[in-house]
CSV table of C-alpha atoms in Angstrom, one decimal:
chain,number,residue,atom,x,y,z
A,206,UNK,CA,95.1,91.4,71.5
A,207,UNK,CA,93.7,89.7,74.6
A,208,UNK,CA,96.8,87.5,74.8
A,209,UNK,CA,99.0,90.6,74.7
A,210,UNK,CA,97.1,92.3,77.6
A,211,UNK,CA,96.0,89.6,79.9
A,212,UNK,CA,99.2,89.9,82.0
A,213,UNK,CA,100.4,93.3,83.2
A,214,UNK,CA,104.0,92.3,82.7
A,215,UNK,CA,103.4,91.9,79.0
A,216,UNK,CA,102.3,95.5,78.5
A,217,UNK,CA,105.9,96.7,78.4
A,218,UNK,CA,106.4,94.6,75.2
A,219,UNK,CA,104.0,96.7,73.2
A,220,UNK,CA,105.0,99.7,71.1
A,221,UNK,CA,104.8,102.9,73.2
A,222,UNK,CA,106.8,105.1,70.9
A,223,UNK,CA,109.7,105.7,73.4
A,224,UNK,CA,107.7,105.5,76.6
A,225,UNK,CA,108.3,101.8,77.3
A,226,UNK,CA,110.2,102.6,80.5
A,227,UNK,CA,107.2,104.4,81.9
A,228,UNK,CA,105.3,101.1,82.1
A,229,UNK,CA,105.3,99.4,85.5
A,230,UNK,CA,105.5,95.7,85.2
A,231,UNK,CA,104.6,94.8,88.7
A,232,UNK,CA,102.1,97.3,90.2
A,233,UNK,CA,100.2,94.4,91.5
A,234,UNK,CA,102.9,93.8,94.1
A,235,UNK,CA,101.9,97.1,95.7
A,236,UNK,CA,98.4,96.2,96.6
A,237,UNK,CA,98.2,92.4,96.3
A,238,UNK,CA,97.5,90.0,93.4
A,239,UNK,CA,93.8,90.1,93.9
A,240,UNK,CA,93.5,93.8,93.8
A,241,UNK,CA,94.6,96.2,91.1
A,242,UNK,CA,97.4,97.0,88.7
A,243,UNK,CA,98.5,100.3,87.3
A,244,UNK,CA,100.2,101.3,84.1
A,245,UNK,CA,101.2,104.5,82.3
A,246,UNK,CA,100.3,104.4,78.6
A,247,UNK,CA,99.8,106.9,75.8
A,248,UNK,CA,96.7,108.9,75.2
A,249,UNK,CA,93.1,108.3,76.1
A,250,UNK,CA,93.3,105.0,74.3
A,251,UNK,CA,96.0,102.3,74.0
A,252,UNK,CA,97.2,102.7,70.4
A,253,UNK,CA,98.8,99.9,68.5
A,254,UNK,CA,100.7,102.0,66.0
A,255,UNK,CA,101.9,105.6,65.9
A,256,UNK,CA,100.6,108.0,68.5
A,257,UNK,CA,99.4,111.5,67.6
A,258,UNK,CA,101.3,114.6,68.9
A,259,UNK,CA,98.4,115.2,71.3
A,260,UNK,CA,98.7,111.6,72.7
A,261,UNK,CA,102.4,112.2,73.2
A,262,UNK,CA,101.7,115.4,75.1
A,263,UNK,CA,98.8,114.3,77.3
A,264,UNK,CA,99.0,110.9,79.0
A,265,UNK,CA,96.6,109.4,81.4
A,266,UNK,CA,97.5,107.4,84.4
A,267,UNK,CA,95.4,104.3,83.9
A,268,UNK,CA,93.8,101.8,86.3
A,269,UNK,CA,93.4,98.3,85.0
A,270,UNK,CA,91.2,96.3,87.3
A,271,UNK,CA,90.4,92.6,87.1
A,272,UNK,CA,90.4,91.4,83.5
A,273,UNK,CA,86.7,90.6,83.7
A,274,UNK,CA,86.0,94.3,83.8
A,275,UNK,CA,87.6,95.2,80.5
A,276,UNK,CA,88.1,91.9,78.7
A,277,UNK,CA,84.9,92.3,76.6
A,278,UNK,CA,86.2,95.7,75.4
A,279,UNK,CA,89.1,94.0,73.7
A,280,UNK,CA,87.2,91.9,71.2
A,281,UNK,CA,87.4,93.1,67.6
A,282,UNK,CA,88.9,96.5,68.5
A,283,UNK,CA,92.1,98.0,67.4
A,284,UNK,CA,92.0,100.5,70.2
A,285,UNK,CA,91.2,99.7,73.8
A,286,UNK,CA,89.2,102.6,75.3
A,287,UNK,CA,90.5,103.0,78.8
A,288,UNK,CA,88.5,106.1,79.8
A,289,UNK,CA,86.6,104.1,82.4
A,290,UNK,CA,89.7,102.9,84.0
A,291,UNK,CA,91.7,106.2,84.0
A,292,UNK,CA,92.4,108.1,87.2
A,293,UNK,CA,93.1,111.2,85.2
A,294,UNK,CA,95.0,113.0,82.4
A,295,UNK,CA,98.7,113.6,82.8
A,296,UNK,CA,101.7,115.3,81.3
A,297,UNK,CA,105.1,113.7,81.0
A,298,UNK,CA,108.1,115.9,81.4
A,299,UNK,CA,111.8,114.9,81.3
A,300,UNK,CA,114.0,116.6,83.9
A,301,UNK,CA,117.7,115.6,83.5
A,302,UNK,CA,117.7,111.8,83.5
A,303,UNK,CA,114.4,111.5,85.3
A,304,UNK,CA,110.7,111.6,84.3
A,305,UNK,CA,108.1,113.8,86.0
A,306,UNK,CA,104.5,112.8,85.6
A,307,UNK,CA,101.9,115.5,86.5
A,308,UNK,CA,98.4,114.2,86.9
A,309,UNK,CA,95.0,115.9,87.0
A,310,UNK,CA,92.7,113.4,88.7
A,311,UNK,CA,89.2,112.4,87.6
A,312,UNK,CA,88.8,109.8,90.3
A,313,UNK,CA,89.8,110.1,93.9
A,314,UNK,CA,91.4,106.8,95.0
A,315,UNK,CA,94.7,107.3,93.2
A,316,UNK,CA,95.3,110.7,94.8
A,317,UNK,CA,94.6,109.5,98.4
A,318,UNK,CA,97.7,110.6,100.2
A,319,UNK,CA,98.4,107.3,101.9
A,320,UNK,CA,97.8,105.4,98.7
A,321,UNK,CA,99.8,107.8,96.6
A,322,UNK,CA,102.8,107.5,98.9
A,323,UNK,CA,103.3,103.9,98.0
A,324,UNK,CA,102.9,104.6,94.3
A,325,UNK,CA,105.4,107.4,94.4
A,326,UNK,CA,107.9,105.3,96.3
A,327,UNK,CA,107.7,102.5,93.7
A,328,UNK,CA,108.0,104.9,90.8
A,329,UNK,CA,111.2,106.4,92.2
A,330,UNK,CA,112.9,103.0,91.9
A,331,UNK,CA,112.4,103.0,88.1
A,332,UNK,CA,115.3,103.4,85.7
A,333,UNK,CA,114.9,106.2,84.9
A,334,UNK,CA,113.2,107.4,88.1
A,335,UNK,CA,109.6,108.6,87.7
A,336,UNK,CA,108.3,111.3,90.0
A,337,UNK,CA,104.5,111.6,90.2
A,338,UNK,CA,102.8,114.9,91.2
A,339,UNK,CA,99.1,115.7,91.4
A,340,UNK,CA,98.2,119.1,90.0
A,341,UNK,CA,95.0,121.0,89.4
A,342,UNK,CA,95.6,121.7,85.7
A,343,UNK,CA,98.1,120.7,83.1
A,344,UNK,CA,98.3,124.0,81.3
A,345,UNK,CA,100.4,125.4,84.2
A,346,UNK,CA,103.0,122.6,83.8
A,347,UNK,CA,106.1,123.6,81.8
A,348,UNK,CA,107.0,121.1,79.1
A,349,UNK,CA,110.5,119.6,78.6
A,350,UNK,CA,110.7,121.4,75.3
A,351,UNK,CA,111.3,118.1,73.5
A,352,UNK,CA,109.9,114.6,73.4
A,353,UNK,CA,110.9,112.4,76.4
A,354,UNK,CA,113.9,110.3,75.4
A,355,UNK,CA,116.2,108.4,77.7
A,356,UNK,CA,119.5,107.3,76.3
A,357,UNK,CA,121.2,104.8,78.6
A,358,UNK,CA,124.5,105.1,76.6
A,359,UNK,CA,124.9,108.9,77.2
A,360,UNK,CA,128.5,109.7,78.1
A,361,UNK,CA,129.3,111.3,81.5
A,362,UNK,CA,130.4,114.5,79.7
A,363,UNK,CA,127.1,114.8,77.9
A,364,UNK,CA,125.2,114.1,81.1
A,365,UNK,CA,127.3,116.7,82.9
A,366,UNK,CA,126.3,119.3,80.3
A,367,UNK,CA,122.7,118.3,80.3
A,368,UNK,CA,122.3,118.4,84.1
A,369,UNK,CA,124.2,121.6,84.3
A,370,UNK,CA,122.0,123.4,81.8
A,371,UNK,CA,118.9,122.1,83.5
A,372,UNK,CA,120.1,123.3,86.9
A,373,UNK,CA,120.9,126.7,85.6
A,374,UNK,CA,117.5,126.9,83.8
A,375,UNK,CA,115.5,126.1,86.9
A,376,UNK,CA,117.7,128.1,89.2
A,377,UNK,CA,117.0,131.2,87.0
A,378,UNK,CA,113.3,130.3,87.1
A,379,UNK,CA,113.2,130.4,90.9
A,380,UNK,CA,114.7,133.9,90.8
A,381,UNK,CA,112.0,135.1,88.3
A,382,UNK,CA,109.2,133.5,90.3
A,383,UNK,CA,110.3,135.0,93.6
A,384,UNK,CA,110.6,138.5,92.0
A,385,UNK,CA,107.1,138.1,90.6
A,386,UNK,CA,105.8,137.1,94.0
A,387,UNK,CA,107.0,140.3,95.6
A,388,UNK,CA,104.6,142.5,93.7
A,389,UNK,CA,101.7,140.1,93.2
A,390,UNK,CA,98.2,140.2,94.8
A,391,UNK,CA,97.4,137.5,97.3
A,392,UNK,CA,95.6,135.2,94.8
A,393,UNK,CA,98.4,135.4,92.2
A,394,UNK,CA,101.0,135.1,94.9
A,395,UNK,CA,99.5,131.7,96.0
A,396,UNK,CA,99.5,130.5,92.4
A,397,UNK,CA,103.2,131.5,92.1
A,398,UNK,CA,103.9,129.8,95.4
A,399,UNK,CA,102.6,126.5,93.9
A,400,UNK,CA,104.6,127.0,90.7
A,401,UNK,CA,107.7,127.7,92.9
A,402,UNK,CA,107.2,124.3,94.6
A,403,UNK,CA,107.0,122.5,91.3
A,404,UNK,CA,110.3,124.1,90.2
A,405,UNK,CA,111.9,123.2,93.6
A,406,UNK,CA,110.8,119.6,93.0
A,407,UNK,CA,112.6,119.5,89.7
A,408,UNK,CA,115.7,121.1,91.2
A,409,UNK,CA,115.7,118.6,94.0
A,410,UNK,CA,115.7,115.7,91.6
A,411,UNK,CA,118.4,117.3,89.5
A,412,UNK,CA,120.6,117.7,92.6
A,413,UNK,CA,120.0,114.0,93.3
A,414,UNK,CA,121.2,113.1,89.8
A,415,UNK,CA,124.3,115.4,90.2
A,416,UNK,CA,125.2,113.8,93.5
A,417,UNK,CA,124.9,110.3,92.2
A,418,UNK,CA,126.5,110.7,88.7
A,419,UNK,CA,128.5,113.9,88.5
A,420,UNK,CA,130.0,114.3,92.0
A,421,UNK,CA,132.2,111.2,91.7
A,422,UNK,CA,133.8,112.6,88.5
A,423,UNK,CA,133.9,116.3,89.7
A,424,UNK,CA,137.6,116.7,89.5
A,425,UNK,CA,137.8,115.7,85.8
A,426,UNK,CA,134.6,117.4,84.7
A,427,UNK,CA,134.5,120.8,86.6
A,428,UNK,CA,137.5,122.8,85.4
A,429,UNK,CA,136.1,126.0,83.9
A,430,UNK,CA,132.9,127.9,83.2
A,431,UNK,CA,130.1,127.0,82.7
A,432,UNK,CA,131.0,123.9,84.7
A,433,UNK,CA,132.1,125.9,87.8
A,434,UNK,CA,128.8,127.9,87.6
A,435,UNK,CA,126.7,124.8,87.4
A,436,UNK,CA,128.7,123.3,90.4
A,437,UNK,CA,127.9,126.4,92.5
A,438,UNK,CA,124.2,126.2,91.7
A,439,UNK,CA,124.2,122.5,92.7
A,440,UNK,CA,126.0,123.3,96.0
A,441,UNK,CA,123.5,126.1,96.8
A,442,UNK,CA,120.4,124.0,96.2
A,443,UNK,CA,121.8,120.8,97.6
A,444,UNK,CA,122.5,122.7,100.8
A,445,UNK,CA,119.0,124.1,100.7
A,446,UNK,CA,117.3,120.7,100.4
A,447,UNK,CA,119.6,119.2,103.1
A,448,UNK,CA,118.7,121.9,105.5
A,449,UNK,CA,115.0,121.6,104.8
A,450,UNK,CA,115.1,117.8,105.1
A,451,UNK,CA,116.9,118.0,108.5
A,452,UNK,CA,114.2,120.2,109.8
A,453,UNK,CA,111.5,117.9,108.4
A,454,UNK,CA,113.0,114.9,110.2
A,455,UNK,CA,113.5,116.8,113.4
A,456,UNK,CA,117.3,116.5,113.2
A,457,UNK,CA,117.8,120.2,113.3
A,458,UNK,CA,116.3,123.3,114.9
A,459,UNK,CA,118.0,125.6,112.4
A,460,UNK,CA,115.8,128.6,112.0
A,461,UNK,CA,116.2,128.8,108.3
A,462,UNK,CA,115.7,125.1,107.8
A,463,UNK,CA,112.4,125.2,109.8
A,464,UNK,CA,111.2,128.2,107.7
A,465,UNK,CA,111.9,126.3,104.5
A,466,UNK,CA,110.1,123.2,105.7
A,467,UNK,CA,107.1,125.2,106.9
A,468,UNK,CA,106.9,127.0,103.5
A,469,UNK,CA,106.8,123.5,101.9
A,470,UNK,CA,103.9,122.4,104.2
A,471,UNK,CA,102.1,125.7,103.6
A,472,UNK,CA,102.3,125.2,99.8
A,473,UNK,CA,100.9,121.7,100.0
A,474,UNK,CA,97.8,123.1,101.6
A,475,UNK,CA,97.6,125.7,98.8
A,476,UNK,CA,97.8,122.9,96.3
A,477,UNK,CA,94.9,121.1,98.0
A,478,UNK,CA,92.7,124.2,98.0
A,479,UNK,CA,93.6,124.9,94.4
A,480,UNK,CA,92.7,121.4,93.4
A,481,UNK,CA,89.4,121.6,95.3
A,482,UNK,CA,88.2,124.6,93.4
A,483,UNK,CA,89.5,123.4,90.0
A,484,UNK,CA,87.6,120.1,90.6
A,485,UNK,CA,84.4,122.0,91.5
A,486,UNK,CA,84.7,124.0,88.2
A,487,UNK,CA,84.7,120.7,86.3
A,488,UNK,CA,82.2,118.9,88.5
A,489,UNK,CA,79.7,118.2,85.7
A,490,UNK,CA,81.7,115.1,84.7
A,491,UNK,CA,83.6,114.5,87.9
A,492,UNK,CA,83.6,111.6,90.4
A,493,UNK,CA,82.8,113.2,93.8
A,494,UNK,CA,85.5,111.1,95.3
A,495,UNK,CA,88.1,113.5,93.8
A,496,UNK,CA,86.8,116.4,95.9
A,497,UNK,CA,86.4,114.2,99.0
A,498,UNK,CA,90.1,113.3,98.6
A,499,UNK,CA,91.1,116.9,98.1
A,500,UNK,CA,89.5,117.8,101.4
A,501,UNK,CA,91.0,114.8,103.2
A,502,UNK,CA,94.5,115.7,101.9
A,503,UNK,CA,94.0,119.3,103.0
A,504,UNK,CA,93.0,118.2,106.4
A,505,UNK,CA,96.0,115.8,106.6
A,506,UNK,CA,98.5,118.5,105.3
A,507,UNK,CA,97.1,121.1,107.7
A,508,UNK,CA,97.5,118.8,110.6
A,509,UNK,CA,101.0,117.9,109.6
A,510,UNK,CA,101.8,121.6,109.4
A,511,UNK,CA,100.4,122.3,112.9
A,512,UNK,CA,102.3,119.3,114.3
A,513,UNK,CA,105.5,120.5,112.8
A,514,UNK,CA,105.1,124.0,114.3
A,515,UNK,CA,104.2,122.4,117.7
A,516,UNK,CA,104.7,124.9,120.6
A,517,UNK,CA,107.2,127.0,118.5
A,518,UNK,CA,106.4,130.2,116.8
A,519,UNK,CA,105.2,129.8,113.2
A,520,UNK,CA,107.0,131.5,110.4
A,521,UNK,CA,103.6,131.6,108.6
A,522,UNK,CA,101.2,132.3,111.4
A,523,UNK,CA,98.8,134.4,109.4
A,524,UNK,CA,98.8,131.9,106.6
A,525,UNK,CA,98.2,129.0,109.0
A,526,UNK,CA,95.2,130.8,110.5
A,527,UNK,CA,93.8,131.6,107.0
A,528,UNK,CA,94.1,128.0,105.9
A,529,UNK,CA,92.3,126.7,109.0
A,530,UNK,CA,89.4,129.1,108.3
A,531,UNK,CA,89.4,128.1,104.7
A,532,UNK,CA,89.2,124.4,105.7
A,533,UNK,CA,86.1,125.0,107.8
A,534,UNK,CA,84.5,127.0,105.0
A,535,UNK,CA,85.2,124.4,102.3
A,536,UNK,CA,83.8,121.6,104.5
A,537,UNK,CA,80.6,123.5,105.1
A,538,UNK,CA,80.2,124.4,101.4
A,539,UNK,CA,80.9,120.8,100.3
A,540,UNK,CA,78.4,119.4,102.7
A,541,UNK,CA,75.7,121.4,100.8
A,542,UNK,CA,77.1,120.8,97.3
A,543,UNK,CA,78.0,117.1,97.4
A,544,UNK,CA,74.4,115.6,97.6
A,545,UNK,CA,73.3,117.9,94.7
A,546,UNK,CA,76.3,116.9,92.6
A,547,UNK,CA,75.5,113.2,93.1
A,548,UNK,CA,71.9,113.9,92.1
A,549,UNK,CA,73.2,115.8,89.0
A,550,UNK,CA,75.5,113.0,87.9
A,551,UNK,CA,72.7,110.4,88.3
A,552,UNK,CA,70.2,112.6,86.5
A,553,UNK,CA,72.7,113.2,83.6
A,554,UNK,CA,73.3,109.5,83.3
A,555,UNK,CA,69.6,108.7,83.2
A,556,UNK,CA,69.0,111.4,80.6
A,557,UNK,CA,71.8,110.1,78.4
A,558,UNK,CA,70.5,106.6,78.6
A,559,UNK,CA,66.9,107.8,77.7
A,560,UNK,CA,68.3,109.8,74.8
A,561,UNK,CA,70.3,106.9,73.4
A,562,UNK,CA,67.1,104.7,73.7
A,563,UNK,CA,65.0,107.4,72.0
A,564,UNK,CA,62.4,107.3,74.8
A,565,UNK,CA,60.8,110.7,74.5
A,566,UNK,CA,58.7,110.3,77.6
A,567,UNK,CA,61.7,109.6,79.8
A,568,UNK,CA,63.7,112.3,78.1
A,569,UNK,CA,61.2,114.9,79.1
A,570,UNK,CA,60.9,113.7,82.6
A,571,UNK,CA,64.7,113.4,83.2
A,572,UNK,CA,65.3,116.8,81.5
A,573,UNK,CA,62.9,118.4,84.0
A,574,UNK,CA,64.6,116.6,86.9
A,575,UNK,CA,68.0,117.7,85.7
A,576,UNK,CA,67.0,121.3,85.4
A,577,UNK,CA,65.6,121.3,88.9
A,578,UNK,CA,69.0,120.0,90.3
A,579,UNK,CA,70.9,122.6,88.3
A,580,UNK,CA,68.6,125.4,89.7
A,581,UNK,CA,69.3,124.2,93.2
A,582,UNK,CA,73.0,124.2,92.6
A,583,UNK,CA,72.9,127.7,91.1
A,584,UNK,CA,71.0,128.9,94.2
A,585,UNK,CA,73.7,127.8,96.6
């Protein structure tokens, strides 16, 4: 087993039940040969045979550090427990020819915006492309409806039909979400805004597929419905993303384009806030770096939003002010909560060690200390 895993480029040769193409063979190139490597594999463990349905549905993004850190865990084991090296659980969804990986972080480094940017850039060069998004919970992520399966021998006609149906599906979903947002209360509206962004991301990638694969064959493929309907949906959303991108890059002062880009920036701050509160709710087994990164990302995205608006009038002036106030509130609350959470994590680890050792004296002392920390947290 050790010989199979000692090199990252050999991981792709193992049996991943159809997910081989999700394995990156050269992550080490991103951060240097002395640093770290990343890989996407099935389940909370690395199984050697068939994966369970749950393992196929939930997939962690794993961190494999220097071999000395996990080499000993390989000896005499059929499964390599990678929980200590995982950055979080994830869900894999197929969208057209591409793969979307949604990750809920349990450690902060992999979700650092500047670090994640390089990872995302590398993933998009995969065949098929892999798009990585950080989310607060997996239950809100819509599944593909079927197991991820990429067939490189698919005919252009089959791909045309598949992409067209996917475009129509997500176009219809945007209409439903927008309609639901009209009558929603502020909290639900923000949740729907985040959901809307996820759907837009899928539409954007479907448009990319269509531009590359279908457009060169448009005359022979698009002759009648539903093909003509799919083409119109593509044209609508491709123009939408072009307009938004032009505003983002400062190539256009188009009012609608600027509004679309500002909506995107606003939603990114909502995602950061949502992730912050979700992380707090699960803080009993959470690395505090996750919340640190959530706040750092919020600060970065808020600043990007303000820079984009510049001296022009904001299309989301009230929302911008509200996010600025929320940022100050969260920083203040986290400054009080973080040291207590670190004490809680330390006390929990000490109590667990004492329990495993059967040391009743320490169990009593550490239990008392843990209860004191919990009381302080509850009094915040």
